[in-house]
PDB file of C-alpha atoms in Angstrom:
ATOM      1  CA  ARG A   1      62.357 -41.890  59.457  1.00  0.00           C
ATOM      2  CA  LEU A   2      63.775 -41.988  56.846  1.00  0.00           C
ATOM      3  CA  MET A   3      64.764 -44.791  54.121  1.00  0.00           C
ATOM      4  CA  PRO A   4      65.677 -44.202  50.939  1.00  0.00           C
ATOM      5  CA  HIS A   5      64.692 -48.095  50.246  1.00  0.00           C
ATOM      6  CA  VAL A   6      66.648 -50.544  49.183  1.00  0.00           C
ATOM      7  CA  LEU A   7      70.534 -50.283  48.947  1.00  0.00           C
ATOM      8  CA  VAL A   8      71.740 -53.964  46.922  1.00  0.00           C
ATOM      9  CA  LEU A   9      74.726 -54.442  50.474  1.00  0.00           C
ATOM     10  CA  PRO A  10      77.048 -56.205  47.851  1.00  0.00           C
ATOM     11  CA  TYR A  11      77.560 -53.450  45.564  1.00  0.00           C
ATOM     12  CA  ARG A  12      79.285 -51.622  48.472  1.00  0.00           C
ATOM     13  CA  HIS A  13      81.848 -51.780  51.127  1.00  0.00           C
ATOM     14  CA  PRO A  14      79.677 -52.305  54.407  1.00  0.00           C
ATOM     15  CA  LEU A  15      82.414 -49.168  56.104  1.00  0.00           C
ATOM     16  CA  VAL A  16      81.364 -46.847  53.277  1.00  0.00           C
ATOM     17  CA  VAL A  17      77.682 -47.774  53.981  1.00  0.00           C
ATOM     18  CA  ALA A  18      78.211 -47.686  57.483  1.00  0.00           C
ATOM     19  CA  LYS A  19      79.736 -43.786  56.504  1.00  0.00           C
ATOM     20  CA  GLN A  20      77.541 -42.943  54.755  1.00  0.00           C
ATOM     21  CA  TYR A  21      74.013 -43.846  56.100  1.00  0.00           C
ATOM     22  CA  GLY A  22      75.652 -42.980  59.959  1.00  0.00           C
ATOM     23  CA  THR A  23      75.916 -38.954  58.332  1.00  0.00           C
ATOM     24  CA  LEU A  24      72.522 -39.861  57.104  1.00  0.00           C
ATOM     25  CA  ASP A  25      71.375 -40.566  60.568  1.00  0.00           C
ATOM     26  CA  PHE A  26      73.562 -37.610  62.455  1.00  0.00           C
ATOM     27  CA  LEU A  27      72.358 -35.124  60.002  1.00  0.00           C
ATOM     28  CA  SER A  28      68.818 -36.358  59.979  1.00  0.00           C
ATOM     29  CA  GLY A  29      68.296 -36.661  64.052  1.00  0.00           C
ATOM     30  CA  GLY A  30      68.486 -40.247  64.656  1.00  0.00           C
ATOM     31  CA  ARG A  31      65.619 -41.083  61.510  1.00  0.00           C
ATOM     32  CA  VAL A  32      67.678 -42.873  59.297  1.00  0.00           C
ATOM     33  CA  ILE A  33      66.356 -47.174  58.227  1.00  0.00           C
ATOM     34  CA  LEU A  34      69.200 -48.603  56.708  1.00  0.00           C
ATOM     35  CA  GLY A  35      67.050 -51.122  53.647  1.00  0.00           C
ATOM     36  CA  VAL A  36      69.031 -53.825  52.208  1.00  0.00           C
ATOM     37  CA  GLY A  37      68.673 -56.353  49.870  1.00  0.00           C
ATOM     38  CA  SER A  38      70.888 -59.440  47.660  1.00  0.00           C
ATOM     39  CA  GLY A  39      70.099 -58.174  44.583  1.00  0.00           C
ATOM     40  CA  HIS A  40      69.050 -60.355  41.814  1.00  0.00           C
ATOM     41  CA  VAL A  41      69.974 -58.329  39.054  1.00  0.00           C
ATOM     42  CA  LYS A  42      72.980 -60.392  37.022  1.00  0.00           C
ATOM     43  CA  PRO A  43      74.191 -58.076  34.469  1.00  0.00           C
ATOM     44  CA  GLU A  44      74.444 -54.989  37.581  1.00  0.00           C
ATOM     45  CA  PHE A  45      76.198 -57.670  39.290  1.00  0.00           C
ATOM     46  CA  ALA A  46      79.017 -58.191  36.073  1.00  0.00           C
ATOM     47  CA  THR A  47      79.332 -54.424  35.648  1.00  0.00           C
ATOM     48  CA  LEU A  48      80.404 -53.960  39.178  1.00  0.00           C
ATOM     49  CA  GLY A  49      82.635 -56.498  39.539  1.00  0.00           C
ATOM     50  CA  ALA A  50      80.432 -57.783  41.586  1.00  0.00           C
ATOM     51  CA  ASP A  51      79.908 -61.638  43.399  1.00  0.00           C
ATOM     52  CA  TYR A  52      76.403 -62.626  42.109  1.00  0.00           C
ATOM     53  CA  ALA A  53      76.157 -66.714  43.051  1.00  0.00           C
ATOM     54  CA  HIS A  54      77.659 -65.727  46.873  1.00  0.00           C
ATOM     55  CA  ARG A  55      75.754 -62.254  47.102  1.00  0.00           C
ATOM     56  CA  GLY A  56      73.401 -63.788  49.272  1.00  0.00           C
ATOM     57  CA  LYS A  57      76.555 -64.851  51.935  1.00  0.00           C
ATOM     58  CA  VAL A  58      78.008 -61.506  51.190  1.00  0.00           C
ATOM     59  CA  THR A  59      74.882 -59.779  52.292  1.00  0.00           C
ATOM     60  CA  ASP A  60      74.818 -61.240  55.745  1.00  0.00           C
ATOM     61  CA  GLU A  61      78.214 -61.055  56.526  1.00  0.00           C
ATOM     62  CA  TYR A  62      78.114 -57.118  55.683  1.00  0.00           C
ATOM     63  CA  LEU A  63      75.621 -56.929  57.629  1.00  0.00           C
ATOM     64  CA  ARG A  64      76.986 -58.566  60.730  1.00  0.00           C
ATOM     65  CA  ALA A  65      80.102 -55.501  59.923  1.00  0.00           C
ATOM     66  CA  LEU A  66      77.593 -52.890  59.375  1.00  0.00           C
ATOM     67  CA  ALA A  67      76.387 -53.591  63.247  1.00  0.00           C
ATOM     68  CA  VAL A  68      80.057 -53.868  64.120  1.00  0.00           C
ATOM     69  CA  ALA A  69      81.243 -50.625  62.818  1.00  0.00           C
ATOM     70  CA  TRP A  70      78.382 -49.120  64.032  1.00  0.00           C
ATOM     71  CA  GLU A  71      78.159 -50.603  67.483  1.00  0.00           C
ATOM     72  CA  HIS A  72      81.594 -50.015  68.813  1.00  0.00           C
ATOM     73  CA  ASP A  73      83.616 -46.852  69.486  1.00  0.00           C
ATOM     74  CA  VAL A  74      86.255 -48.780  67.364  1.00  0.00           C
ATOM     75  CA  ALA A  75      85.840 -51.544  65.243  1.00  0.00           C
ATOM     76  CA  GLU A  76      87.536 -54.742  64.279  1.00  0.00           C
ATOM     77  CA  PHE A  77      85.954 -57.258  62.278  1.00  0.00           C
ATOM     78  CA  GLN A  78      87.501 -60.397  60.529  1.00  0.00           C
ATOM     79  CA  GLY A  79      85.599 -61.928  57.741  1.00  0.00           C
ATOM     80  CA  GLU A  80      85.230 -63.922  54.452  1.00  0.00           C
ATOM     81  CA  PHE A  81      84.473 -61.304  52.467  1.00  0.00           C
ATOM     82  CA  VAL A  82      85.625 -58.351  54.225  1.00  0.00           C
ATOM     83  CA  SER A  83      87.563 -57.747  57.423  1.00  0.00           C
ATOM     84  CA  PHE A  84      88.868 -54.479  58.869  1.00  0.00           C
ATOM     85  CA  ARG A  85      89.874 -53.206  62.290  1.00  0.00           C
ATOM     86  CA  ASP A  86      90.796 -50.249  64.450  1.00  0.00           C
ATOM     87  CA  MET A  87      88.283 -48.513  62.273  1.00  0.00           C
ATOM     88  CA  MET A  88      85.900 -45.850  63.338  1.00  0.00           C
ATOM     89  CA  VAL A  89      83.070 -44.511  61.448  1.00  0.00           C
ATOM     90  CA  TRP A  90      82.233 -40.929  62.322  1.00  0.00           C
ATOM     91  CA  PRO A  91      79.738 -39.506  62.176  1.00  0.00           C
ATOM     92  CA  ARG A  92      78.239 -41.845  64.878  1.00  0.00           C
ATOM     93  CA  PRO A  93      74.531 -42.457  64.153  1.00  0.00           C
ATOM     94  CA  VAL A  94      72.316 -40.838  66.459  1.00  0.00           C
ATOM     95  CA  GLN A  95      70.378 -43.999  66.893  1.00  0.00           C
ATOM     96  CA  LYS A  96      71.395 -46.494  69.417  1.00  0.00           C
ATOM     97  CA  PRO A  97      73.060 -49.137  69.353  1.00  0.00           C
ATOM     98  CA  ARG A  98      72.529 -48.570  65.327  1.00  0.00           C
ATOM     99  CA  PRO A  99      70.308 -47.861  62.633  1.00  0.00           C
ATOM    100  CA  PRO A 100      67.531 -50.086  62.073  1.00  0.00           C
ATOM    101  CA  PHE A 101      67.885 -53.078  59.908  1.00  0.00           C
ATOM    102  CA  TRP A 102      65.008 -53.073  57.276  1.00  0.00           C
ATOM    103  CA  VAL A 103      65.665 -55.926  54.662  1.00  0.00           C
ATOM    104  CA  GLY A 104      63.800 -56.254  51.431  1.00  0.00           C
ATOM    105  CA  GLY A 105      63.026 -59.185  48.734  1.00  0.00           C
ATOM    106  CA  ASN A 106      60.606 -62.281  48.770  1.00  0.00           C
ATOM    107  CA  SER A 107      62.516 -65.429  48.375  1.00  0.00           C
ATOM    108  CA  ASN A 108      62.864 -67.335  51.674  1.00  0.00           C
ATOM    109  CA  ALA A 109      66.801 -66.743  51.951  1.00  0.00           C
ATOM    110  CA  ALA A 110      65.189 -62.328  51.969  1.00  0.00           C
ATOM    111  CA  VAL A 111      62.460 -63.340  54.910  1.00  0.00           C
ATOM    112  CA  LYS A 112      65.400 -65.688  56.705  1.00  0.00           C
ATOM    113  CA  ARG A 113      68.066 -62.641  56.081  1.00  0.00           C
ATOM    114  CA  ALA A 114      65.244 -60.922  57.850  1.00  0.00           C
ATOM    115  CA  ALA A 115      64.341 -62.656  60.870  1.00  0.00           C
ATOM    116  CA  ARG A 116      67.611 -63.805  61.480  1.00  0.00           C
ATOM    117  CA  PHE A 117      69.291 -60.502  60.858  1.00  0.00           C
ATOM    118  CA  GLY A 118      67.061 -57.275  60.128  1.00  0.00           C
ATOM    119  CA  ASP A 119      64.662 -55.170  62.389  1.00  0.00           C
ATOM    120  CA  GLY A 120      62.080 -55.353  59.086  1.00  0.00           C
ATOM    121  CA  TRP A 121      61.121 -57.904  56.131  1.00  0.00           C
ATOM    122  CA  ILE A 122      60.188 -54.930  53.175  1.00  0.00           C
ATOM    123  CA  PRO A 123      59.130 -57.137  50.415  1.00  0.00           C
ATOM    124  CA  TRP A 124      58.058 -56.709  47.001  1.00  0.00           C
ATOM    125  CA  GLU A 125      54.674 -57.030  44.178  1.00  0.00           C
ATOM    126  CA  LEU A 126      53.298 -59.919  47.275  1.00  0.00           C
ATOM    127  CA  THR A 127      49.538 -60.314  47.246  1.00  0.00           C
ATOM    128  CA  PRO A 128      48.084 -60.079  51.043  1.00  0.00           C
ATOM    129  CA  GLU A 129      48.023 -63.928  51.653  1.00  0.00           C
ATOM    130  CA  ASP A 130      51.182 -64.445  50.509  1.00  0.00           C
ATOM    131  CA  PHE A 131      52.342 -61.792  52.518  1.00  0.00           C
ATOM    132  CA  ALA A 132      50.837 -63.381  55.630  1.00  0.00           C
ATOM    133  CA  ALA A 133      52.359 -66.557  55.274  1.00  0.00           C
ATOM    134  CA  LYS A 134      56.431 -65.240  54.949  1.00  0.00           C
ATOM    135  CA  ALA A 135      55.210 -62.467  57.638  1.00  0.00           C
ATOM    136  CA  ALA A 136      54.582 -66.144  59.737  1.00  0.00           C
ATOM    137  CA  TYR A 137      57.638 -67.937  59.115  1.00  0.00           C
ATOM    138  CA  ALA A 138      59.100 -64.545  59.605  1.00  0.00           C
ATOM    139  CA  ARG A 139      57.975 -64.211  62.947  1.00  0.00           C
ATOM    140  CA  HIS A 140      58.750 -67.844  63.410  1.00  0.00           C
ATOM    141  CA  LEU A 141      62.345 -67.884  62.846  1.00  0.00           C
ATOM    142  CA  ARG A 142      62.568 -64.818  64.999  1.00  0.00           C
ATOM    143  CA  HIS A 143      60.863 -66.673  68.300  1.00  0.00           C
ATOM    144  CA  ASP A 144      62.906 -69.170  67.233  1.00  0.00           C
ATOM    145  CA  ALA A 145      65.936 -67.616  68.280  1.00  0.00           C
ATOM    146  CA  GLY A 146      64.931 -66.183  71.504  1.00  0.00           C
ATOM    147  CA  ARG A 147      64.878 -62.544  69.325  1.00  0.00           C
ATOM    148  CA  GLN A 148      62.281 -60.646  71.138  1.00  0.00           C
ATOM    149  CA  ASP A 149      62.864 -57.387  69.071  1.00  0.00           C
ATOM    150  CA  ALA A 150      60.480 -54.916  67.488  1.00  0.00           C
ATOM    151  CA  PHE A 151      60.249 -56.346  64.194  1.00  0.00           C
ATOM    152  CA  THR A 152      58.343 -53.928  61.446  1.00  0.00           C
ATOM    153  CA  LEU A 153      56.531 -55.926  58.541  1.00  0.00           C
ATOM    154  CA  VAL A 154      56.140 -53.248  55.474  1.00  0.00           C
ATOM    155  CA  ALA A 155      53.128 -54.303  53.078  1.00  0.00           C
ATOM    156  CA  PRO A 156      54.181 -53.655  49.541  1.00  0.00           C
ATOM    157  CA  LEU A 157      51.069 -51.432  49.104  1.00  0.00           C
ATOM    158  CA  GLY A 158      50.299 -48.577  46.155  1.00  0.00           C
ATOM    159  CA  VAL A 159      48.307 -45.613  46.130  1.00  0.00           C
ATOM    160  CA  ALA A 160      47.900 -43.705  43.055  1.00  0.00           C
ATOM    161  CA  ALA A 161      47.869 -40.164  44.160  1.00  0.00           C
ATOM    162  CA  ASP A 162      44.118 -38.972  42.686  1.00  0.00           C
ATOM    163  CA  ALA A 163      43.320 -42.753  44.834  1.00  0.00           C
ATOM    164  CA  GLU A 164      39.671 -41.993  46.910  1.00  0.00           C
ATOM    165  CA  ALA A 165      39.883 -42.779  50.485  1.00  0.00           C
ATOM    166  CA  ASP A 166      37.922 -45.766  51.074  1.00  0.00           C
ATOM    167  CA  PRO A 167      39.348 -48.451  49.444  1.00  0.00           C
ATOM    168  CA  VAL A 168      42.783 -47.353  50.316  1.00  0.00           C
ATOM    169  CA  LEU A 169      41.780 -48.073  53.970  1.00  0.00           C
ATOM    170  CA  ARG A 170      40.072 -51.317  52.841  1.00  0.00           C
ATOM    171  CA  GLU A 171      43.130 -52.249  51.049  1.00  0.00           C
ATOM    172  CA  VAL A 172      45.122 -51.109  54.702  1.00  0.00           C
ATOM    173  CA  THR A 173      42.657 -53.196  57.010  1.00  0.00           C
ATOM    174  CA  ARG A 174      43.363 -56.680  54.164  1.00  0.00           C
ATOM    175  CA  TRP A 175      47.067 -55.969  55.040  1.00  0.00           C
ATOM    176  CA  ARG A 176      46.938 -55.390  58.679  1.00  0.00           C
ATOM    177  CA  GLU A 177      45.125 -58.458  58.618  1.00  0.00           C
ATOM    178  CA  ALA A 178      48.295 -59.944  56.695  1.00  0.00           C
ATOM    179  CA  GLY A 179      50.373 -58.719  59.779  1.00  0.00           C
ATOM    180  CA  ALA A 180      51.473 -55.669  58.624  1.00  0.00           C
ATOM    181  CA  THR A 181      53.380 -53.196  60.888  1.00  0.00           C
ATOM    182  CA  ALA A 182      54.210 -50.517  58.422  1.00  0.00           C
ATOM    183  CA  PHE A 183      53.723 -49.274  54.934  1.00  0.00           C
TER     184      PHE A 183
END
């Protein structure tokens, strides 16, 4: 799989993202995972002229717009922050109906976004115990929404290049017991 990590989605128009990551999915033979987040660094939003106050709503809408752009040969979308019609994204992603969305972030809003719109959740700097509670919350939200499709829970496990195997395997076990399905 190929995931360049978490893209702050409100910084870029969703059709630009669809074109860039769709091309990457095409060139990689269908290996792309689109990691997205709503962002948290207020000065970056100001520098880019992006709306910090509404970043969560923008991210949700952009995820829906991206899905439409990738899932339809000729796409139309009408939203509060972005609208388009008669749009064709080329080359088409290899993955059908689209490359997976993994949503980054630790907040409850990020977990909700991952459960509603995503195919995975990517937290950072959490303990296995905090991870387990949020992972259970995400699974609960997906169940309540009737989503039965696969959902990846990514453990934020960092490993030093010179790490010994046994301690790493013990940490992997801790994260797996907390609900992680990927690292």
